[in-house]
JSON list of C-alpha atoms in Angstrom, two decimals:
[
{"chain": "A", "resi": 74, "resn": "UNK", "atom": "CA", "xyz": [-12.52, 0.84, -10.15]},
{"chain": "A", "resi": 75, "resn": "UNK", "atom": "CA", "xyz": [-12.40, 1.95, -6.60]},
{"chain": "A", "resi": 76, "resn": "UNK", "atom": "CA", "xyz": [-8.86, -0.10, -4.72]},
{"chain": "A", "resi": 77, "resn": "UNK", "atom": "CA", "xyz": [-7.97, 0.95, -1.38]},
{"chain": "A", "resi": 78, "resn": "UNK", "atom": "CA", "xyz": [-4.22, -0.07, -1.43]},
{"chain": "A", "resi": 79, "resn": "UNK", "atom": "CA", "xyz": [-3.23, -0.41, 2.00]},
{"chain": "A", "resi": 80, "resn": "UNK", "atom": "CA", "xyz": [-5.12, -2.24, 4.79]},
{"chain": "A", "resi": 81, "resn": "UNK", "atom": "CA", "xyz": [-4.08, -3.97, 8.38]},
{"chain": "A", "resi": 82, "resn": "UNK", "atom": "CA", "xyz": [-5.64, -7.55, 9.67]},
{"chain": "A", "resi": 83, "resn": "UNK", "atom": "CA", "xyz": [-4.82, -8.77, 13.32]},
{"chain": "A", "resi": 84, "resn": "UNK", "atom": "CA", "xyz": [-1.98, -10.40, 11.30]},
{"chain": "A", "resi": 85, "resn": "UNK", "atom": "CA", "xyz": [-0.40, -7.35, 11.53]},
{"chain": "A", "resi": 86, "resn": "UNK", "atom": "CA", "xyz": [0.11, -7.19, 14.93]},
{"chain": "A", "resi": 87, "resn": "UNK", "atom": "CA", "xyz": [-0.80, -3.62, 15.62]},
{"chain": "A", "resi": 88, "resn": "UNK", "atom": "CA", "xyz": [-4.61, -4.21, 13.63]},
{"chain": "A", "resi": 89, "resn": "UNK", "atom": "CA", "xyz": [-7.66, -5.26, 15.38]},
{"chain": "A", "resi": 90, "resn": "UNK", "atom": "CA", "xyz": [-9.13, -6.11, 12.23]},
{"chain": "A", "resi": 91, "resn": "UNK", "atom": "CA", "xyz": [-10.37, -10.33, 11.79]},
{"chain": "A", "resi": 92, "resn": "UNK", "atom": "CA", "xyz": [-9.99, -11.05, 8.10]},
{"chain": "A", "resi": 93, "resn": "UNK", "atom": "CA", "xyz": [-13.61, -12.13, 7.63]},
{"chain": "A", "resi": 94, "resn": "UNK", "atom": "CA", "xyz": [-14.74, -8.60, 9.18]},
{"chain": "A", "resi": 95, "resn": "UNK", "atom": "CA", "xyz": [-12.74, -6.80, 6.45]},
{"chain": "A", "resi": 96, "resn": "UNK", "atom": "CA", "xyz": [-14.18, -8.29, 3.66]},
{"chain": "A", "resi": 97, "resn": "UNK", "atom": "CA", "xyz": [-17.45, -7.80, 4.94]},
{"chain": "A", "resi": 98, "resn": "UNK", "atom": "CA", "xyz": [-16.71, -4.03, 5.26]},
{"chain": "A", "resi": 99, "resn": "UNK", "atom": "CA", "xyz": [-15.30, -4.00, 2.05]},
{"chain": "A", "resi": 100, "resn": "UNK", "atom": "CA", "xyz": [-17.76, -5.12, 0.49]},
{"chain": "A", "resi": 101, "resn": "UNK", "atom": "CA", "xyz": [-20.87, -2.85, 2.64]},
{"chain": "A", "resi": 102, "resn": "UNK", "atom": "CA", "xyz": [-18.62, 0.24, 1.47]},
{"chain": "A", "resi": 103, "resn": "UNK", "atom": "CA", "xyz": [-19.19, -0.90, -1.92]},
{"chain": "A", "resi": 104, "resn": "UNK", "atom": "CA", "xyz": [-15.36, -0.94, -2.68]},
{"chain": "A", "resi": 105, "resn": "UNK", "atom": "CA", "xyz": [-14.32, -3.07, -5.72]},
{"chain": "A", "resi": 106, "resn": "UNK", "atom": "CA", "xyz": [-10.94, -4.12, -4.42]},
{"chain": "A", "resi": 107, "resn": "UNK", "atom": "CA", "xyz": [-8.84, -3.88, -1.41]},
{"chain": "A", "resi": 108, "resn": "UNK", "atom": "CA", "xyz": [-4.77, -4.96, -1.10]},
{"chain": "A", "resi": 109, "resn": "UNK", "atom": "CA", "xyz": [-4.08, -6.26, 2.08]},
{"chain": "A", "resi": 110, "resn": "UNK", "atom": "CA", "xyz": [-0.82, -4.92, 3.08]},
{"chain": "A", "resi": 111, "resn": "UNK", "atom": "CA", "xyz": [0.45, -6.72, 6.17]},
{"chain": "A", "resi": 112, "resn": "UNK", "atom": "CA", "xyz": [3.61, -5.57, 8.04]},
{"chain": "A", "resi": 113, "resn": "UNK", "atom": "CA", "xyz": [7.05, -7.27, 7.06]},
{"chain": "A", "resi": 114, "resn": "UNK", "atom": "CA", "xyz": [5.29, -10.24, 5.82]},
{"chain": "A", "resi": 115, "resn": "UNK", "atom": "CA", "xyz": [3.52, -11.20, 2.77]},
{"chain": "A", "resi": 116, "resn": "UNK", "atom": "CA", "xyz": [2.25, -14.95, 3.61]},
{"chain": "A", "resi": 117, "resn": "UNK", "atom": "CA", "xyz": [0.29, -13.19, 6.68]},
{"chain": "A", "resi": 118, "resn": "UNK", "atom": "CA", "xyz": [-1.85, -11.84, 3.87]},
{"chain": "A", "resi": 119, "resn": "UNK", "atom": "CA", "xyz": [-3.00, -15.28, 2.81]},
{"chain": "A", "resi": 120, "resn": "UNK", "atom": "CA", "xyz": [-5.87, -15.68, 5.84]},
{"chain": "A", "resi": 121, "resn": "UNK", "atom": "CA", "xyz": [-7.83, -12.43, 4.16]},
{"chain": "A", "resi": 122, "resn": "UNK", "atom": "CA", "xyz": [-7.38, -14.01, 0.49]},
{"chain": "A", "resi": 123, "resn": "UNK", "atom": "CA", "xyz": [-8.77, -17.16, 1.66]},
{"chain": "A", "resi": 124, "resn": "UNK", "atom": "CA", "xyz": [-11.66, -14.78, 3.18]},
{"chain": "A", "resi": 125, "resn": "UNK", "atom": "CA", "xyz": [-12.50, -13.45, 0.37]},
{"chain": "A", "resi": 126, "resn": "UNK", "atom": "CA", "xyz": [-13.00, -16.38, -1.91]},
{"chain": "A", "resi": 127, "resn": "UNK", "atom": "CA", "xyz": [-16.62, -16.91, -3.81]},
{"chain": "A", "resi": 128, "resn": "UNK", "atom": "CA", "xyz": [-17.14, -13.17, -3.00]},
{"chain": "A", "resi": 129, "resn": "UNK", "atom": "CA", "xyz": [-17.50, -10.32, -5.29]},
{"chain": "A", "resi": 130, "resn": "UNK", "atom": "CA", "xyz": [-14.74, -8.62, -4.04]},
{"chain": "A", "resi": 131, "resn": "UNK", "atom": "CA", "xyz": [-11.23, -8.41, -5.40]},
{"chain": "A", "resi": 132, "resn": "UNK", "atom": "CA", "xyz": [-8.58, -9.08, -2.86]},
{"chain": "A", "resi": 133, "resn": "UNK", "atom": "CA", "xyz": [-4.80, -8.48, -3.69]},
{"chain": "A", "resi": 134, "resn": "UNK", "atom": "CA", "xyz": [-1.68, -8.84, -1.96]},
{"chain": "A", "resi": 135, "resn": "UNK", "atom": "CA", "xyz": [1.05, -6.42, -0.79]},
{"chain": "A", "resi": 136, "resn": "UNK", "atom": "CA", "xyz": [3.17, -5.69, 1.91]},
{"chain": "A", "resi": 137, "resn": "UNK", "atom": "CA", "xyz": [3.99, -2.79, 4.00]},
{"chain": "A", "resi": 138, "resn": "UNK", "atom": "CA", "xyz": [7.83, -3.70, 4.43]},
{"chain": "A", "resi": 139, "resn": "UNK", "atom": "CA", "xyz": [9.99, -1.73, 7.12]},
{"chain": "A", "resi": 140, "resn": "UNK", "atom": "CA", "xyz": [13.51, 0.03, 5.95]},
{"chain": "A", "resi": 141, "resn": "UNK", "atom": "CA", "xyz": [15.89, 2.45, 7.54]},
{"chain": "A", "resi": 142, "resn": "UNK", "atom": "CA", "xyz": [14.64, 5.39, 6.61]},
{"chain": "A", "resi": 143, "resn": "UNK", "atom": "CA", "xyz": [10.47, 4.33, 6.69]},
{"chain": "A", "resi": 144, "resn": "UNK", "atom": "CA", "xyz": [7.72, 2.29, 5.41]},
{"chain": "A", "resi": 145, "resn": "UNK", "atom": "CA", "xyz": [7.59, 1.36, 2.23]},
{"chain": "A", "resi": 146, "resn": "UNK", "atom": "CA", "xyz": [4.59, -0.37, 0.69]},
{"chain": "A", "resi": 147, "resn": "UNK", "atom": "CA", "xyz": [5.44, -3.44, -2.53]},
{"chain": "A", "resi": 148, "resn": "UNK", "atom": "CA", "xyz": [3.19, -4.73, -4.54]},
{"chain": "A", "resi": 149, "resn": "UNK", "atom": "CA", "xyz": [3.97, -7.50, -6.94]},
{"chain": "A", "resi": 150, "resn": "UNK", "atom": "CA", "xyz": [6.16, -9.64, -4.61]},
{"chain": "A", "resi": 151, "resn": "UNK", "atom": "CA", "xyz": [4.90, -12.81, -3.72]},
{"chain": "A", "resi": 152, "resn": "UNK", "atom": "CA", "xyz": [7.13, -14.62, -1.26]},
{"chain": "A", "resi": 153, "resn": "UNK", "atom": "CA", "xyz": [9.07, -13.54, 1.43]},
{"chain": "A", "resi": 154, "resn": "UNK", "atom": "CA", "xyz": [12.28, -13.84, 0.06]},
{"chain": "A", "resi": 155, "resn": "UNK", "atom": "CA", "xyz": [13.26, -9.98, 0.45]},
{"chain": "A", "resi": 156, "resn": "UNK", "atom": "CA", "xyz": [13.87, -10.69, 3.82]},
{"chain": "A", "resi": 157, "resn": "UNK", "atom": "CA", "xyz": [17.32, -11.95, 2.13]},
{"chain": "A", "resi": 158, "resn": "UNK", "atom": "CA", "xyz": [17.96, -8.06, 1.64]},
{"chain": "A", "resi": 159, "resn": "UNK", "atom": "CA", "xyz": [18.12, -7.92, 5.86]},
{"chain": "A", "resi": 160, "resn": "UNK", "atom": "CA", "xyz": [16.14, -7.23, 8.94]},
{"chain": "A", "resi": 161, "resn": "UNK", "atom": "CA", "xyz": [12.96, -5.33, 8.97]},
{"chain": "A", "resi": 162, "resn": "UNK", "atom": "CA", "xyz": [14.03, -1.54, 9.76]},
{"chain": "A", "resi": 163, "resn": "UNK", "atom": "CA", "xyz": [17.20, -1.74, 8.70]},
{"chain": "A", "resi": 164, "resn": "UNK", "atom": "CA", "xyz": [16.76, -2.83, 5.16]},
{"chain": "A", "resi": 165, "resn": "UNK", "atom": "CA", "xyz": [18.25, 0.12, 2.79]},
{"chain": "A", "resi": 166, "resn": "UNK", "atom": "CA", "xyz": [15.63, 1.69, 1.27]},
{"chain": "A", "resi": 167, "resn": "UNK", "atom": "CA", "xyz": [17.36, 2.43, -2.02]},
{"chain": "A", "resi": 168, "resn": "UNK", "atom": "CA", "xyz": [17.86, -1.63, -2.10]},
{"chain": "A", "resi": 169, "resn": "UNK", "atom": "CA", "xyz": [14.46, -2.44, -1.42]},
{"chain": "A", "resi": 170, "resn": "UNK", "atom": "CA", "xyz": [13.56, -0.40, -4.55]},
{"chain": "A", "resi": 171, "resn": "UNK", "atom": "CA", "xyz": [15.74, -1.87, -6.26]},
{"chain": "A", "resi": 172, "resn": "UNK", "atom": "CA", "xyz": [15.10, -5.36, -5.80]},
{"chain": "A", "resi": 173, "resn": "UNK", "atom": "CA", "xyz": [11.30, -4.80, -6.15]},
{"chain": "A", "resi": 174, "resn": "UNK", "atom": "CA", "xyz": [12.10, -3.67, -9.47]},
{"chain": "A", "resi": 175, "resn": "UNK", "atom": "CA", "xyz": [14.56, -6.21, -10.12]},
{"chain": "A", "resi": 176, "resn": "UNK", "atom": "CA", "xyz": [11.48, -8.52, -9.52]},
{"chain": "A", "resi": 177, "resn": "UNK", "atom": "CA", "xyz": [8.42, -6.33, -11.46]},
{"chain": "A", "resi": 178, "resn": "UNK", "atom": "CA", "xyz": [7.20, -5.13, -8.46]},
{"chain": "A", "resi": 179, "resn": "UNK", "atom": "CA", "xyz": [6.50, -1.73, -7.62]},
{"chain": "A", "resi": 180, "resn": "UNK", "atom": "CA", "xyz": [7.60, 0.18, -4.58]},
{"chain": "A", "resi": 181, "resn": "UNK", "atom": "CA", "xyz": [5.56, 3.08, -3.38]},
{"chain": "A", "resi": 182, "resn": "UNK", "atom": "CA", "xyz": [6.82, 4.73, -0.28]},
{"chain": "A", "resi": 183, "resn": "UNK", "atom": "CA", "xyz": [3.89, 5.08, 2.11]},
{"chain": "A", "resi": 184, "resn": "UNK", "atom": "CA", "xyz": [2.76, 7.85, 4.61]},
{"chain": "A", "resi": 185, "resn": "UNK", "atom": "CA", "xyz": [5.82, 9.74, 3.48]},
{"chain": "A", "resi": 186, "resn": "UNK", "atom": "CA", "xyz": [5.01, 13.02, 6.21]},
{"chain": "A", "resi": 187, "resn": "UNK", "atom": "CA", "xyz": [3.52, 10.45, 9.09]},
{"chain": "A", "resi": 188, "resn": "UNK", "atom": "CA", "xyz": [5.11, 12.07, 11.84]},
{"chain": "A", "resi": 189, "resn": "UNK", "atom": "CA", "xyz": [6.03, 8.67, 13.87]},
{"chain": "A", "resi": 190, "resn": "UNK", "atom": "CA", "xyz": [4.84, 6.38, 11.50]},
{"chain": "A", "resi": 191, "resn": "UNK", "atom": "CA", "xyz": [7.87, 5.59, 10.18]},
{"chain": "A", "resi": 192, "resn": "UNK", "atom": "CA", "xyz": [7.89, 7.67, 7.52]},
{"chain": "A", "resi": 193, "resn": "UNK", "atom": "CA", "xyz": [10.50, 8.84, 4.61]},
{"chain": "A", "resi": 194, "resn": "UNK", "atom": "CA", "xyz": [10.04, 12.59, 4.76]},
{"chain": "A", "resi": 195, "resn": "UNK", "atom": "CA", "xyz": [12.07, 14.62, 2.71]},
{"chain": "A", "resi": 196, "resn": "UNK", "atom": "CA", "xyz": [14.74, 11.38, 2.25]},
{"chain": "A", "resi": 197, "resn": "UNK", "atom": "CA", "xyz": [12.05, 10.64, -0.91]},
{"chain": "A", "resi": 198, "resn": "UNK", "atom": "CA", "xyz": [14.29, 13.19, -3.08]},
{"chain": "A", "resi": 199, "resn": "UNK", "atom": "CA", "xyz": [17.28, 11.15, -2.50]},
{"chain": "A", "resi": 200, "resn": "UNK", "atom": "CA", "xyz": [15.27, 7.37, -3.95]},
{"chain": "A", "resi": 201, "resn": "UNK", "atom": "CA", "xyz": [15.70, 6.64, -7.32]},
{"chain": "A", "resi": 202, "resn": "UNK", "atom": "CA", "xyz": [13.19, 4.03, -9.06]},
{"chain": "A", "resi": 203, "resn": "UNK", "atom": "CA", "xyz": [10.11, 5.19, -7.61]},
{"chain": "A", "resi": 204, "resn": "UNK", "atom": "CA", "xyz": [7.43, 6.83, -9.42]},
{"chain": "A", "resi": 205, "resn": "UNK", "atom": "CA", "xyz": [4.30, 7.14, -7.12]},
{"chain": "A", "resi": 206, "resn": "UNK", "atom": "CA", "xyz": [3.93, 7.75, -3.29]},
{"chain": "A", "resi": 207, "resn": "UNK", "atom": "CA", "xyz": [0.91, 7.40, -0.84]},
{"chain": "A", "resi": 208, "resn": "UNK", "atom": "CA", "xyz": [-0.24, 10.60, -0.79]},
{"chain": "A", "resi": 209, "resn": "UNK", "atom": "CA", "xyz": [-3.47, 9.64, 0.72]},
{"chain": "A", "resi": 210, "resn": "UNK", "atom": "CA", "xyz": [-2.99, 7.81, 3.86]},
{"chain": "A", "resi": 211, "resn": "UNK", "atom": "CA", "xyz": [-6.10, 7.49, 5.92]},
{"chain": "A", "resi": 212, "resn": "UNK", "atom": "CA", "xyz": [-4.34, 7.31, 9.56]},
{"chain": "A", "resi": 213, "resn": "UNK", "atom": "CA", "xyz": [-2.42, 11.03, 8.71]},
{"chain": "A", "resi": 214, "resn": "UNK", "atom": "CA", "xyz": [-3.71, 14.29, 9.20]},
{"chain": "A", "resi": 215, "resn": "UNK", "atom": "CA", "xyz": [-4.79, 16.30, 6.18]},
{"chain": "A", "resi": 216, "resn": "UNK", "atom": "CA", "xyz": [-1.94, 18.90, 6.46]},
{"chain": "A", "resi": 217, "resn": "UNK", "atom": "CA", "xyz": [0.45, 15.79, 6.12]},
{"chain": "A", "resi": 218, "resn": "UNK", "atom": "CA", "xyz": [-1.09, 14.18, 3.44]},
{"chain": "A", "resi": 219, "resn": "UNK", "atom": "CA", "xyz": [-1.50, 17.89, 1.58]},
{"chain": "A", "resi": 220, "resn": "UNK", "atom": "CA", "xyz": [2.82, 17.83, 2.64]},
{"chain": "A", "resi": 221, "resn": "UNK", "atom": "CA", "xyz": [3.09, 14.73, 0.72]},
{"chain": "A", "resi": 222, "resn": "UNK", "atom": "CA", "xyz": [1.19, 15.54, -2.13]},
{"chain": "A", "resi": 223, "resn": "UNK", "atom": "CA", "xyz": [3.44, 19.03, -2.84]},
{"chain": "A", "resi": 224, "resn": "UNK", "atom": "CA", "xyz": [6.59, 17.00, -2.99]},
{"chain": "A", "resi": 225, "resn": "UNK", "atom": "CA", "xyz": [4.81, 14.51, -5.03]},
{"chain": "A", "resi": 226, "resn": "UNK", "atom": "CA", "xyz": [4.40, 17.22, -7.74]},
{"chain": "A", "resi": 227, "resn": "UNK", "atom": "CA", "xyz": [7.82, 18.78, -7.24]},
{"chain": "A", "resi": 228, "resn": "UNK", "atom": "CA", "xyz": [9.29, 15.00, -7.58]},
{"chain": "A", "resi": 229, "resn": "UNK", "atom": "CA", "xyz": [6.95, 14.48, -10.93]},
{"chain": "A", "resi": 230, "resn": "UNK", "atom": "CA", "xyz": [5.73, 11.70, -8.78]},
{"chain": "A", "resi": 231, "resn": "UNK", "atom": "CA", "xyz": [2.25, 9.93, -8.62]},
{"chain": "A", "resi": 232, "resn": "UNK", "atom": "CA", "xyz": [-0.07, 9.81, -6.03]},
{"chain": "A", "resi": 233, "resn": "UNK", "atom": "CA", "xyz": [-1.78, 6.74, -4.77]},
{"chain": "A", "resi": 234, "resn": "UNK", "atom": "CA", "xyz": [-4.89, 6.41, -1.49]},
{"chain": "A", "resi": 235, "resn": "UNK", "atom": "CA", "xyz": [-5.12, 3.49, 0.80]},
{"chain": "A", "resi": 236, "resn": "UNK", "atom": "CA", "xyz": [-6.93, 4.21, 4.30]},
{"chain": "A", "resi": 237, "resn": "UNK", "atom": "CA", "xyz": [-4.07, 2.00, 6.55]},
{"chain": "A", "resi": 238, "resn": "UNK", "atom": "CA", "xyz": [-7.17, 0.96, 8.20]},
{"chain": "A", "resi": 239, "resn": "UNK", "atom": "CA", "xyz": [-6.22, -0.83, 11.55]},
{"chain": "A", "resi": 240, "resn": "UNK", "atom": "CA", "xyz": [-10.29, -0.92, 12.93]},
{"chain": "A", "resi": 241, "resn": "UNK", "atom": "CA", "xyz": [-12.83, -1.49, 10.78]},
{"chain": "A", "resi": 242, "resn": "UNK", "atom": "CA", "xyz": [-14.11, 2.05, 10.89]},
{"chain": "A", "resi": 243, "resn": "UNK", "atom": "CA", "xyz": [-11.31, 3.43, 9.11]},
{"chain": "A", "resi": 244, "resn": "UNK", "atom": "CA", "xyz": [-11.62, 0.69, 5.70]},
{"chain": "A", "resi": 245, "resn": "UNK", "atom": "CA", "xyz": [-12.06, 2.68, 2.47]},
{"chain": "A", "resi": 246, "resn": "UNK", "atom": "CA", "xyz": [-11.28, 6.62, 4.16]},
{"chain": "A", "resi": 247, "resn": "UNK", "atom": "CA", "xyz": [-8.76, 6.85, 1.38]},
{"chain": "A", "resi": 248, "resn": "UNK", "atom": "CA", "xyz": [-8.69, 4.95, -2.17]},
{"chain": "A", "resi": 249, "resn": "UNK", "atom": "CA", "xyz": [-7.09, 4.71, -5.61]},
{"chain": "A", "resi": 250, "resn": "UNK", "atom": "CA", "xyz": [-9.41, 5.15, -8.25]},
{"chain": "A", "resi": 251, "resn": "UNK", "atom": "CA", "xyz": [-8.14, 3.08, -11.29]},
{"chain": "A", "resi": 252, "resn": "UNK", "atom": "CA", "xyz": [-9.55, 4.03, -14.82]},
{"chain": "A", "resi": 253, "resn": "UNK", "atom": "CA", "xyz": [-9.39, 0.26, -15.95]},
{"chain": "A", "resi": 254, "resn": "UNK", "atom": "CA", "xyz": [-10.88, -2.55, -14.39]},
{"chain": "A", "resi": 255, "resn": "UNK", "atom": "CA", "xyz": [-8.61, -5.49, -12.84]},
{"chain": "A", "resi": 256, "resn": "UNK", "atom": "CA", "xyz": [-8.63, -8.69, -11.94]},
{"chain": "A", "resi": 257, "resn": "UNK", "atom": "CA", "xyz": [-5.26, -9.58, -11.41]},
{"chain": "A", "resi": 258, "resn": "UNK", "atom": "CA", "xyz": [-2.21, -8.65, -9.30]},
{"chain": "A", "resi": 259, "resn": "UNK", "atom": "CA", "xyz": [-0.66, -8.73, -12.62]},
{"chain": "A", "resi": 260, "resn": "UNK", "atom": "CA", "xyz": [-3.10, -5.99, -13.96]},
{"chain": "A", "resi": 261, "resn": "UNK", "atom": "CA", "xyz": [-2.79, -3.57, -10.86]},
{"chain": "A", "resi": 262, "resn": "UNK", "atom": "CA", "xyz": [0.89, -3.72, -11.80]},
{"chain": "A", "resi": 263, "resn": "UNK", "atom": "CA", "xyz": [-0.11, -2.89, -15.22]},
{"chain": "A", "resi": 264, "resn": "UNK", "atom": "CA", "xyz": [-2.09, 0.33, -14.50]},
{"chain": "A", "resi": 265, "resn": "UNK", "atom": "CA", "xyz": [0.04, 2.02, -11.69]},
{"chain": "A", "resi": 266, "resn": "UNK", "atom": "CA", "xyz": [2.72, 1.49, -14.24]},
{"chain": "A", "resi": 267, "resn": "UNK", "atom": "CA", "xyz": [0.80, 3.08, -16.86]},
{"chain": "A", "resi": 268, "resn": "UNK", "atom": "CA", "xyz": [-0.58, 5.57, -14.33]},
{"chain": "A", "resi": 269, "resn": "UNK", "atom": "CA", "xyz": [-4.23, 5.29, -15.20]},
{"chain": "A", "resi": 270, "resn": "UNK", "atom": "CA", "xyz": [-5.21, 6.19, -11.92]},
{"chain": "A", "resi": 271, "resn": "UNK", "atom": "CA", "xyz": [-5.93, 9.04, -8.96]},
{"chain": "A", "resi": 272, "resn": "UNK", "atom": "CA", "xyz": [-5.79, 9.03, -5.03]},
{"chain": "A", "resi": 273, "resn": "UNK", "atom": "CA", "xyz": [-9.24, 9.97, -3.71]},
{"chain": "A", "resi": 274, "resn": "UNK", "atom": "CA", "xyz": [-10.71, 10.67, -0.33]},
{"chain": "A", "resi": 275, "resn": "UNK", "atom": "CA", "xyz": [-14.00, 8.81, 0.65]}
]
């Protein structure tokens, strides 16, 4: 099952992509799944969900939340109450992992080599409670990505692809491959978990 993990609407702020467009795209690519992950804001994710009902196409929720030391991208949290933990960009890292997992969500650092995109860098080998990263980032040059991927296996640590699509043209360059199908936010949870899956360039 073919998920890219990480995608941008105009509800982003810094995206010029309308939520109807993207599921339209999605679906033309022939992609099974997308997770919309909106910046420092889950309910902005709600207008492509709505998009995407009575279609084919499976639609989950994330978020792409800000912390001191870079992006970090949650899946499995469904409110905005994180924003207890502090201010966007200045949110400890370490205590956004934590709380995801005090919640059963998942936190997966993304774009960890992005150059300015807010990015974690070589501060991943200090985390503890993570066991993927988004090695596959769609917006990043190769050499980055490749960067990424060499700590991931140093760090024992999974790798998942999401394009961070911002235009429409750049929907579905990089994916997550799941072995299993899913349905549920509660399933995707289940497999990255299990790690029945692989980051994959499109």
């Amino acid at each position: 099952m073919i998920i890219d993990m990480h995608i941008h609407t105009i509800y982003s702020g810094d995206s010029i992509i309308a939520p109807e467009d993207l599921i339209e795209q999605a679906e033309q690519l022939g992609l099974d799944g997308i997770c919309v992950t909106e910046h420092d804001s889950y309910q902005a994710s709600q207008v492509a969900a709505e998009f995407a009902e009575g279609t084919d196409l499976l639609v989950l929720r994330g978020i792409e939340i800000s912390t001191d030391l870079g992006h970090i991208l949650v899946y499995g949290i469904m409110d905005d109450d994180w924003k207890t933990l502090g201010e966007p960009k200045r949110i400890a890292a370490q205590e956004l992992i934590d709380y995801a997992r005090s919640r059963g969500a998942v936190a997966i650092p993304a774009h960890p080599f992005g150059g300015a995109r807010h990015s974690i860098g070589d501060d991943l080998s200090s985390l503890a409670g993570i066991f993927a990263i988004e090695g596959y980032n769609g917006e990043i040059e190769v050499e980055d990505n490749l960067r990424a991927c060499d700590l991931a296996e140093e760090l024992n640590l999974k790798i998942i692809g999401g394009s961070d699509a911002h235009r429409l043209g750049e929907i579905g360059r990089c994916v997550t491959v799941f072995e299993r199908h899913i349905e549920t936010l509660e399933q995707l949870l289940d497999e990255l978990g299990a790690g029945r899956f692989q980051a994959k360039y499109l």
